[in-house]
Tab-separated table of C-alpha atoms and ligand atoms in Angstrom:
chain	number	residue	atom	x	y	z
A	1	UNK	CA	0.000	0.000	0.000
A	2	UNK	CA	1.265	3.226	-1.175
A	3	UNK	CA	0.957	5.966	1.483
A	4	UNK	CA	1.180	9.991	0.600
A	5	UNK	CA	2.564	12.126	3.633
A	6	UNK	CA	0.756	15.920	2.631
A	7	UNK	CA	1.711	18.838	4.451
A	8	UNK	CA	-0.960	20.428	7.231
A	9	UNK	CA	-1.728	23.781	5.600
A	10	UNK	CA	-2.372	22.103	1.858
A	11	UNK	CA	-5.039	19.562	3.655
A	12	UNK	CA	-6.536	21.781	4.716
A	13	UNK	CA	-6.952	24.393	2.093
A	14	UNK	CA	-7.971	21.607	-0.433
A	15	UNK	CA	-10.445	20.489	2.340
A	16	UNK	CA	-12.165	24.096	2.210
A	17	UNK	CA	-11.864	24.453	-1.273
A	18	UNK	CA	-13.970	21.480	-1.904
A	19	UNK	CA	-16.242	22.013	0.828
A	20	UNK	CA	-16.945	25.713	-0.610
A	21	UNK	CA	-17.157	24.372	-4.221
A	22	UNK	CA	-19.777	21.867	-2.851
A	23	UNK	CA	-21.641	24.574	-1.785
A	24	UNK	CA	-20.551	25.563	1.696
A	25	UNK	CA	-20.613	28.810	3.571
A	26	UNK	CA	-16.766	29.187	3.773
A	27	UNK	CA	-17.209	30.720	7.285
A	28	UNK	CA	-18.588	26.900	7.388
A	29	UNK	CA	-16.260	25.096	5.396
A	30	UNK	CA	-12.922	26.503	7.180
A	31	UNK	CA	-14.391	25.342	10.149
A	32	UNK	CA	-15.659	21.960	9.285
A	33	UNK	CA	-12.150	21.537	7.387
A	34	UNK	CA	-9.896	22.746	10.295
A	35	UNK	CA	-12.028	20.074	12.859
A	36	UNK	CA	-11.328	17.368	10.304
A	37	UNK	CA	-7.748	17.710	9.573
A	38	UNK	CA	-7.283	18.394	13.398
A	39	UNK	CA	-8.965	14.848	13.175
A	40	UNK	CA	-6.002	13.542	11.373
A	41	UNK	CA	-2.891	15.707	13.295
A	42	UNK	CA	-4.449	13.965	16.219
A	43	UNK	CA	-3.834	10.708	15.000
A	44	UNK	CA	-7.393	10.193	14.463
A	45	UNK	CA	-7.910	9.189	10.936
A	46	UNK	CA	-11.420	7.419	11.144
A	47	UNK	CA	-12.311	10.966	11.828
A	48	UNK	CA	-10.193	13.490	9.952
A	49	UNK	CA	-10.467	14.396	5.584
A	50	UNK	CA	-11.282	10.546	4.632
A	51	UNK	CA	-14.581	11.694	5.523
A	52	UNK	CA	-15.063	14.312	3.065
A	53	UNK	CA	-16.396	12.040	0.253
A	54	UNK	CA	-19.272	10.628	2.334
A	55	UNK	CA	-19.628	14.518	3.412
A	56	UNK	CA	-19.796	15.581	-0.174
A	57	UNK	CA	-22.419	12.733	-0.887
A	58	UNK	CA	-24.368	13.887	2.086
A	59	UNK	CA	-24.556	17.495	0.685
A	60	UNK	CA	-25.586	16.117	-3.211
A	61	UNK	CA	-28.047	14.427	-1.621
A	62	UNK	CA	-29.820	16.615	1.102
A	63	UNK	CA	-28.963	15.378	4.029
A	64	UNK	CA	-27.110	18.294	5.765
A	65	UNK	CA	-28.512	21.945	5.433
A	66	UNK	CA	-26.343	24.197	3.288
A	67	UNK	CA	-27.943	27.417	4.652
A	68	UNK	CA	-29.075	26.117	8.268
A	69	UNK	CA	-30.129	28.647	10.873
A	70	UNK	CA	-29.420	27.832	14.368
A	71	UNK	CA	-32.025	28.237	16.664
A	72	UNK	CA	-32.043	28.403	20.723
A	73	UNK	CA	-34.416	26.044	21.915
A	74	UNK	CA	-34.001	27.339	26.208
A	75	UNK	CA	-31.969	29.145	27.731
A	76	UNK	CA	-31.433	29.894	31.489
A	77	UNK	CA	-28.383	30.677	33.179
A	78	UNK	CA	-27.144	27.476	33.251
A	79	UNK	CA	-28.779	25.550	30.610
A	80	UNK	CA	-28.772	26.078	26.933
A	81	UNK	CA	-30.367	23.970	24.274
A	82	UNK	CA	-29.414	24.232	20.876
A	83	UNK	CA	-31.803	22.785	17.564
A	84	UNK	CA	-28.903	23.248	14.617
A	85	UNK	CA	-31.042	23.407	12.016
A	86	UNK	CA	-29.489	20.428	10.511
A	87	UNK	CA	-26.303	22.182	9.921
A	88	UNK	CA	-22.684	21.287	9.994
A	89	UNK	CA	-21.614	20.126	12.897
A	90	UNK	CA	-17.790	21.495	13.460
A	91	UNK	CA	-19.473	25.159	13.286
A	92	UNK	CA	-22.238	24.234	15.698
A	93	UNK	CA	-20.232	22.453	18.137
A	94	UNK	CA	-17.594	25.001	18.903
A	95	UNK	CA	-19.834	27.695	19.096
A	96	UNK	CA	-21.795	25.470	21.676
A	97	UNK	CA	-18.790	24.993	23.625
A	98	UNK	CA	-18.097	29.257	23.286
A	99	UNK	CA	-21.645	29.877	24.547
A	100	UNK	CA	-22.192	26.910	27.473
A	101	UNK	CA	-18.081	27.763	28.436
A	102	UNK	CA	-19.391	31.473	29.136
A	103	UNK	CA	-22.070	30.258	31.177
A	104	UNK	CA	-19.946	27.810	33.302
A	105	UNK	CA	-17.411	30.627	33.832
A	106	UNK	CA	-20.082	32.522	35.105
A	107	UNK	CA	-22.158	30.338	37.227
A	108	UNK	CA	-19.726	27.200	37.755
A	109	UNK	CA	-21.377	25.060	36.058
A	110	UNK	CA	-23.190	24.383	32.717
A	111	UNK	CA	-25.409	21.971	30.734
A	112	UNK	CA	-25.741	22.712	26.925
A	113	UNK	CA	-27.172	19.700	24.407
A	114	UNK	CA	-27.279	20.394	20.743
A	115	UNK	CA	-29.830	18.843	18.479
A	116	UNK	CA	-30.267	18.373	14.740
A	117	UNK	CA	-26.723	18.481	13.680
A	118	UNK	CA	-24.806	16.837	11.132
A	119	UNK	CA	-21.527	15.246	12.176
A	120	UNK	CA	-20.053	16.373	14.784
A	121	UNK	CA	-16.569	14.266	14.032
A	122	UNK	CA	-13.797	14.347	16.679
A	123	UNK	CA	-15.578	14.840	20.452
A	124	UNK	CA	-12.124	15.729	21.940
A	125	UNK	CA	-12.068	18.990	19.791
A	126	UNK	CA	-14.428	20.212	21.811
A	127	UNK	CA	-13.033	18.806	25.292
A	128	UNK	CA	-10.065	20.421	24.148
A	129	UNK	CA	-11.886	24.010	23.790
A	130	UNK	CA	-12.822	23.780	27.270
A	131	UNK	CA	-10.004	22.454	28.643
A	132	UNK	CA	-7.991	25.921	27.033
A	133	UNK	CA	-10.599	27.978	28.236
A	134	UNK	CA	-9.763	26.567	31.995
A	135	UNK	CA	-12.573	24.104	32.156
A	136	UNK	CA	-13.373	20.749	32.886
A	137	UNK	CA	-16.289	19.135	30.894
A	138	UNK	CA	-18.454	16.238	30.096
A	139	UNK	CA	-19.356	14.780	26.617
A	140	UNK	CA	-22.089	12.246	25.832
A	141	UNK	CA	-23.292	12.077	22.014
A	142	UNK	CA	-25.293	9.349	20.174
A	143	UNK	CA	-25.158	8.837	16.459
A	144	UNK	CA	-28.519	8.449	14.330
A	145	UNK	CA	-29.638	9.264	10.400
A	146	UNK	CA	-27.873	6.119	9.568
A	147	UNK	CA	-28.785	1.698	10.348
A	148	UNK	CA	-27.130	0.489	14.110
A	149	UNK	CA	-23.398	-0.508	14.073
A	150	UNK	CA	-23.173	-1.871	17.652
A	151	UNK	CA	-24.939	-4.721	19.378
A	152	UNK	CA	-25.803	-4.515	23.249
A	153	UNK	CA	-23.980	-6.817	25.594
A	154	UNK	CA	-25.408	-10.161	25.104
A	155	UNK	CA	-27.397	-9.188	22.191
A	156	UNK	CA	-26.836	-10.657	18.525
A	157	UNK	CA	-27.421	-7.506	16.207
A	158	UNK	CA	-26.641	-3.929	15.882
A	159	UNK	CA	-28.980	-1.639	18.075
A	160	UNK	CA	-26.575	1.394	18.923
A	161	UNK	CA	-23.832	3.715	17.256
A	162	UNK	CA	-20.973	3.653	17.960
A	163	UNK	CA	-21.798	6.817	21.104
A	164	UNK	CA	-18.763	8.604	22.022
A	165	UNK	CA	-18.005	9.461	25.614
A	166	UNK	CA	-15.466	12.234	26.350
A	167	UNK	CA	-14.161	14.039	29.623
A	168	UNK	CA	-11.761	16.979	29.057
A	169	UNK	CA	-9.902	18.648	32.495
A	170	UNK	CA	-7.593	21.864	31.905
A	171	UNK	CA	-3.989	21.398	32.303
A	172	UNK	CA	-2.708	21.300	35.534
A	173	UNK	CA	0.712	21.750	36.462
A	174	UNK	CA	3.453	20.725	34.402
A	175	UNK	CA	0.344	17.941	32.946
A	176	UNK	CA	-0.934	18.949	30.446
A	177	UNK	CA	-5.193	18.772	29.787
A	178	UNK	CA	-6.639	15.424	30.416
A	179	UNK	CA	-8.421	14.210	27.495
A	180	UNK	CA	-10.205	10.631	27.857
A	181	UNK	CA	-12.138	10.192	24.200
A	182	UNK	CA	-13.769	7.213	23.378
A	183	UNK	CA	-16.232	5.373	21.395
A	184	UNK	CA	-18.237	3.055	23.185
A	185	UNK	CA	-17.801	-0.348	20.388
A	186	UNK	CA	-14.601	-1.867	21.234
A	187	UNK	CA	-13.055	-1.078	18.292
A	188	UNK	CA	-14.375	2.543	15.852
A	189	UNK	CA	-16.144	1.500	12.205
A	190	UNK	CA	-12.621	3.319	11.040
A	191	UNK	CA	-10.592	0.249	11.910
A	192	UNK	CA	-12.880	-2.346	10.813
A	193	UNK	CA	-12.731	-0.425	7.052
A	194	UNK	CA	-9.099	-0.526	7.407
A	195	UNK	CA	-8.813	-3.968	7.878
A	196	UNK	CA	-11.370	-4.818	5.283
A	197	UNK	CA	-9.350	-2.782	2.795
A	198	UNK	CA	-6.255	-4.663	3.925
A	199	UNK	CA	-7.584	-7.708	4.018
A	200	UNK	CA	-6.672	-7.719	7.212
A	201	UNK	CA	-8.650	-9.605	10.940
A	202	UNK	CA	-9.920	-7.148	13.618
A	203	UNK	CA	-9.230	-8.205	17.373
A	204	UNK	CA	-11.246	-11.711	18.559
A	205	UNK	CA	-14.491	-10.246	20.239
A	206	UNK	CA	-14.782	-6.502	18.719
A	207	UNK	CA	-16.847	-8.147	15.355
A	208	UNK	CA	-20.275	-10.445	15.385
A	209	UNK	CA	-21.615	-11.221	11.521
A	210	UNK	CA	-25.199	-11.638	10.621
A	211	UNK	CA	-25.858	-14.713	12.302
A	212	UNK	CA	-24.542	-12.936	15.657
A	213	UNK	CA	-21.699	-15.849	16.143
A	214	UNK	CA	-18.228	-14.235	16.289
A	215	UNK	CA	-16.171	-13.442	13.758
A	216	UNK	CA	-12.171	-11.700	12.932
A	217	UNK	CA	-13.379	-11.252	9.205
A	218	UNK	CA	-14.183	-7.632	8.573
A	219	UNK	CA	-14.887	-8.509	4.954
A	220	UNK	CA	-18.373	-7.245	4.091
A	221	UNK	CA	-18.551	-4.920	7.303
A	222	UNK	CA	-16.753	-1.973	6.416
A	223	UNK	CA	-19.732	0.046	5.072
A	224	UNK	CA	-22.463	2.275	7.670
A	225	UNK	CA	-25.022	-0.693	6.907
A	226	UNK	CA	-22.956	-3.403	8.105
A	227	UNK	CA	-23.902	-7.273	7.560
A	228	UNK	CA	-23.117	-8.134	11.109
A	229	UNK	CA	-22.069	-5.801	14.164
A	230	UNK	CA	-19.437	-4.066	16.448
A	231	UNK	CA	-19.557	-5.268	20.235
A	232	UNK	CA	-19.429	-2.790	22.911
A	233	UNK	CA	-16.519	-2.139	24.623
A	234	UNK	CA	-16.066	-3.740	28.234
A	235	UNK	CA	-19.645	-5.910	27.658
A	236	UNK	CA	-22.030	-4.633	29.818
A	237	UNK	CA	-20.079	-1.515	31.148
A	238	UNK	CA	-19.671	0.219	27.068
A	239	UNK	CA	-23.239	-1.246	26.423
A	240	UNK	CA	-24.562	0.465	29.682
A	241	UNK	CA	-22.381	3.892	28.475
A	242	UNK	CA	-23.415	3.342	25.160
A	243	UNK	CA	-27.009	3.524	26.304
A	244	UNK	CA	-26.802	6.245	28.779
A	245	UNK	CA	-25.600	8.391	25.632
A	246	UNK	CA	-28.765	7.450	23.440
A	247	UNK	CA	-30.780	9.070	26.812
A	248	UNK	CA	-28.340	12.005	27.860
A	249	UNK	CA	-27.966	13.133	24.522
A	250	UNK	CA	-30.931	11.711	22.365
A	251	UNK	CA	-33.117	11.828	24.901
A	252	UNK	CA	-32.152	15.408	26.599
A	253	UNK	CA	-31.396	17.267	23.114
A	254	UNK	CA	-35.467	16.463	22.207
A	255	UNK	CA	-33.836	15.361	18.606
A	256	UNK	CA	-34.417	11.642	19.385
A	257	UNK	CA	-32.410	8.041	19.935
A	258	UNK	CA	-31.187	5.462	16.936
A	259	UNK	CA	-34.788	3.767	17.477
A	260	UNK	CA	-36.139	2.709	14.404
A	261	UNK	CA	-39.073	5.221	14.923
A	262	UNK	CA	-36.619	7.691	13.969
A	263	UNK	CA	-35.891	8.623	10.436
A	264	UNK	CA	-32.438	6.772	8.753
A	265	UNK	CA	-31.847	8.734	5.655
A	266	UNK	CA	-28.132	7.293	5.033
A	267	UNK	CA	-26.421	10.372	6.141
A	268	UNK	CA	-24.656	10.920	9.985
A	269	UNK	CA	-26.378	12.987	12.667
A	270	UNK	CA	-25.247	13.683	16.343
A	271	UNK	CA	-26.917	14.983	19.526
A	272	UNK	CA	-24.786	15.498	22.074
A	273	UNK	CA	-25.244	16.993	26.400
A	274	UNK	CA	-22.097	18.529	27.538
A	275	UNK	CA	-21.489	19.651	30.755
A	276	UNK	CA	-19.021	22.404	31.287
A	277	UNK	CA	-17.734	22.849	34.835
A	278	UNK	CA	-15.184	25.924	36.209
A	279	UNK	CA	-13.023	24.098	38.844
A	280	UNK	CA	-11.941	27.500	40.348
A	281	UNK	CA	-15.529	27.643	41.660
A	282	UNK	CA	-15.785	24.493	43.558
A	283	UNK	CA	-12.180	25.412	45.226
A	284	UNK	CA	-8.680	26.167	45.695
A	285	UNK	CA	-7.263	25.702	41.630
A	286	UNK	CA	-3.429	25.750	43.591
A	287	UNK	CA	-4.313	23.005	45.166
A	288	UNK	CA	-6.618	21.378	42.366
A	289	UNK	CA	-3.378	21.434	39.695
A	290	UNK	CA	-1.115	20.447	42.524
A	291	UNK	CA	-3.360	17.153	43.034
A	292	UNK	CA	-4.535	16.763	39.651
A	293	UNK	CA	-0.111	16.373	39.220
A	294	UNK	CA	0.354	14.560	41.890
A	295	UNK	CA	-1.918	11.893	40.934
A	296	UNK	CA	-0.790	11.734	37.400
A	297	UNK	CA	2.988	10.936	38.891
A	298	UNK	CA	1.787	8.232	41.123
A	299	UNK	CA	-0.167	6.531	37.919
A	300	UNK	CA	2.618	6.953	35.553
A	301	UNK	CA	5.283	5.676	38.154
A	302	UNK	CA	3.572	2.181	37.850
A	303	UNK	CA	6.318	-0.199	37.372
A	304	UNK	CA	5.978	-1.577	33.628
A	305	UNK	CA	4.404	-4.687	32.651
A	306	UNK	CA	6.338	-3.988	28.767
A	307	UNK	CA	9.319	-1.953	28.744
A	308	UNK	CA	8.322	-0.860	25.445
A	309	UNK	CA	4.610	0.163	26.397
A	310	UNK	CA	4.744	2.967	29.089
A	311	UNK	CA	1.756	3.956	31.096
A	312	UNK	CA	0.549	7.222	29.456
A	313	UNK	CA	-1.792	9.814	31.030
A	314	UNK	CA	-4.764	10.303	28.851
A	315	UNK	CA	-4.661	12.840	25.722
A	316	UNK	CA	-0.634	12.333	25.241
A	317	UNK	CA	-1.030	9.719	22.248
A	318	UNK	CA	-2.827	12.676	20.691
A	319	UNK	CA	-0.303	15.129	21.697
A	320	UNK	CA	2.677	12.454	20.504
A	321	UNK	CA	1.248	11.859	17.150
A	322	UNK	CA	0.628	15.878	16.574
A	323	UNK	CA	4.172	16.457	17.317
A	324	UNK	CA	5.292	13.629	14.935
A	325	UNK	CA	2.441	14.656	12.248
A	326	UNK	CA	3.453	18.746	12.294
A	327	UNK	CA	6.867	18.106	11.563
A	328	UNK	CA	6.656	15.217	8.840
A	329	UNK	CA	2.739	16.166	7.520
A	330	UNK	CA	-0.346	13.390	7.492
A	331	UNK	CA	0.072	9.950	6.425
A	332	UNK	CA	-2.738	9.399	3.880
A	333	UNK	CA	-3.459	6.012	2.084
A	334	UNK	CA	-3.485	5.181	-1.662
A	335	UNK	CA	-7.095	4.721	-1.299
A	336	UNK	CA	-7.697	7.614	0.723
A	337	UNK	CA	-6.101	10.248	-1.660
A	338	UNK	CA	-8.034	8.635	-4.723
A	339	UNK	CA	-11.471	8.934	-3.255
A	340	UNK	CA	-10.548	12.693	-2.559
A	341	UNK	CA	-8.996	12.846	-5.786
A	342	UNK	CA	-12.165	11.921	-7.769
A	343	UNK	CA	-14.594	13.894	-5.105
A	344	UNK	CA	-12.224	17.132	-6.274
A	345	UNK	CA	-12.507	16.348	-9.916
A	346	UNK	CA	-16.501	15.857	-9.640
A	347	UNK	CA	-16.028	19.643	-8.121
A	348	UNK	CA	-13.704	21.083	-10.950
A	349	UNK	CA	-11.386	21.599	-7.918
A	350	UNK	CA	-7.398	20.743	-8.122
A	351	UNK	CA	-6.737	17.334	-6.989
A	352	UNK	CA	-4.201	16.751	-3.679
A	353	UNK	CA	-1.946	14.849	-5.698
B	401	LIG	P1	-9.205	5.313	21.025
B	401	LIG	O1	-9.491	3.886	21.331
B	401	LIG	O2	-8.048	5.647	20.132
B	401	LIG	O3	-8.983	6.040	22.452
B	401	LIG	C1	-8.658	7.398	22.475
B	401	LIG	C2	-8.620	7.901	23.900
B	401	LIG	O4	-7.849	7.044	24.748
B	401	LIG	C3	-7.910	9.239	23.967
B	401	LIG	O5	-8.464	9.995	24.999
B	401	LIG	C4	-6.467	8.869	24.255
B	401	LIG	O6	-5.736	9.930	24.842
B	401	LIG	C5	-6.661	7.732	25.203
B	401	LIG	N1	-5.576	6.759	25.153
B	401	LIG	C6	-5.206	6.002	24.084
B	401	LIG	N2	-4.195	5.188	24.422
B	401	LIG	C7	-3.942	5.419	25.739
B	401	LIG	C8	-3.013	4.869	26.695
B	401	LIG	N3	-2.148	3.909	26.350
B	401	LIG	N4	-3.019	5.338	27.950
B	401	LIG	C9	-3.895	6.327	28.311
B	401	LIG	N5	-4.804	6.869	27.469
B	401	LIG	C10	-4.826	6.415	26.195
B	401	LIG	O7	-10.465	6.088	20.468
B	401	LIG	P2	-11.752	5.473	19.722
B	401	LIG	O8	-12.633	4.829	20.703
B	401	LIG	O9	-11.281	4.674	18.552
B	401	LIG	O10	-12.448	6.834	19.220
B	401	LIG	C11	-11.786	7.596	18.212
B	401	LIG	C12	-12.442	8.908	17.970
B	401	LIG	O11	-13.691	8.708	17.338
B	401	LIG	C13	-12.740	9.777	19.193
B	401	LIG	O12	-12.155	11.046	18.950
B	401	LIG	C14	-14.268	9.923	19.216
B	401	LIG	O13	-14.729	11.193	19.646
B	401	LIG	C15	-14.591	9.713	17.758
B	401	LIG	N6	-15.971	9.239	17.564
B	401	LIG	C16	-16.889	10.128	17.099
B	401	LIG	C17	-18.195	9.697	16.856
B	401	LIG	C18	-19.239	10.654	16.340
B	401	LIG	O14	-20.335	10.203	16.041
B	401	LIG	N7	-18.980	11.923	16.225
B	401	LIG	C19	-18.541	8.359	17.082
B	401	LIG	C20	-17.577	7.490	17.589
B	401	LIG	C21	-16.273	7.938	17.818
């Protein structure tokens, strides 16, 4: 497999220019763009520019709103609810975090959901906003507007998505922020596609196929409607996570769970509840950062099981592979560069390569 390394800045001005060609607002499209290849930097690639295609497809075919209007469903001092008009989600998200992070500042403490939305890609983006705005904060999104990819624990077919989870907590110290991200399947859709398109096996457990008997063959699973399903992660402690984000988010947004009585168009919606919290408002922040390090040290000073595999606190395989992918640009596969290829040329836009 050939692999293209492209530099940061080109990424992500092809990224706009296709998005604005497709019809974006380019307020929109920079943003959208910047979220994905931040996606990629991160060392996220199930979420960063090898999206764009199925993005593009979404926009030829209706299913996110060119020219959405935001509107604000409540708001109180502390609570803010958000209908996106079926928007991008990059845009909507950040300005979310902007509004509900002004809020929390003010009154400690604030709960903001966000309805209606397209995709909102990467959750940690937005962990990562509050964090650098000094707070801590709670993410739970579910995924609808396309079939289940995730069974529940003991169940034999795909019920759920794939519901992120994500706490964020400023940096503290000589740490920097915390950032736990995570789907709730045991492994993303992005790494069963990868295998299929490497004829590769996924890990024993994280795969079920139609009949619901476990399987390592990702062959025939790589698409949104897959044949079989993903498990949850941890049995019943993702499944129960996984679940708690269809009600948090699908539930508390008033745009709905992935329950059949809810429309499946093909394309990718979130809902997400985030709570934002101000830490210097529940008590000494000195004190806080001095804990928050001292706790980190006694974690990472666990003796190693591998000398190879150090313990790591959570958000510094992001941080590593940002380093590494600034310097040396984003690994992109063969494949990866010809579907954006041919989604620029539908566009009239210059190719990446
Ligand atoms: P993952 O399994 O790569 O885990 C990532 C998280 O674990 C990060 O917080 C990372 O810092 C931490 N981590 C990784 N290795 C670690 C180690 N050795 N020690 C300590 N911490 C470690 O992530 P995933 O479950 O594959 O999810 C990938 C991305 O997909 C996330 O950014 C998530 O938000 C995104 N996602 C989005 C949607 C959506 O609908 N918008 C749906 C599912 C997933």
């Amino acid at each position: 497999m050939t692999e293209y390394r492209i530099e940061i800045e080109r990424l992500h001005r092809f990224s706009e220019d296709v998005l604005v060609r497709a019809g974006a607002r380019p307020k929109d499209a920079a943003s959208v763009a910047a979220h994905l290849v931040d996606a990629n930097l991160k060392g996220h690639d199930s979420h960063g520019v090898g999206l764009l295609p199925a993005y593009l497809r979404h926009v030829r075919e209706g299913l996110v709103t060119l020219d959405a209007e935001e509107t604000c469903v409540q708001e109180t001092a502390v609570l803010l609810q958000i209908d996106a008009g079926g928007g991008w989600g990059a845009p909507s998200g950040h300005r979310l975090m902007d509004r509900a992070g002004a809020m929390a500042r003010e009154q400690g403490i604030a709960a903001a959901t966000i309805g209606n939305v397209h995709h909102l890609g990467r959750i940690g983006a937005y962990a990562e906003q509050a964090a650098e705005a000094g707070l801590a904060s709670l993410h739970f999104v579910n995924v609808t507007d396309h079939g289940p990819l995730v069974a529940p624990y003991r169940g034999s077919d795909a019920r759920f998505g794939t519901n992120p989870v994500c706490i964020g907590f400023p940096a503290a110290g000589k740490r920097p922020a915390f950032l736990l991200d995570i789907a709730t399947s045991q492994i993303a859709l992005g790494k069963v596609r990868v295998a299929a398109s490497r004829g590769g096996r996924v890990p024993t457990g994280s795969l079920i196929d139609e009949k619901g008997l476990p399987t390592t063959d990702p062959t025939g699973m790589a698409g949104f409607e897959l044949k079989g399903a993903l498990t949850p992660m941890a049995g019943h402690k993702g499944y129960g996570l996984a679940f708690a984000c269809e009600i948090l988010a699908g539930v508390l947004s008033g745009a709905g769970t992935i329950q059949p009585g809810n429309p499946r168009r093909g394309g990718i919606q979130n809902r997400m509840l985030s709570i934002l919290i101000n830490p210097d408002k529940f008590g000494d922040r000195s004190w806080m950062e001095e804990e928050v390090q001292a706790m980190a040290d006694y974690a990472l000073a666990s003796p190693l099981m591998d000398w190879d595999s150090p313990v790591l606190y959570p958000g510094d395989p992001e941080r590593a592979i940002a380093g590494k992918r600034r310097r040396e640009g984003i690994p992109l596969a063969d494949k990866t560069v010809a579907a954006l290829n041919e989604a620029a040329t539908r566009l009239d836009c210059p190719t990446l390569t």
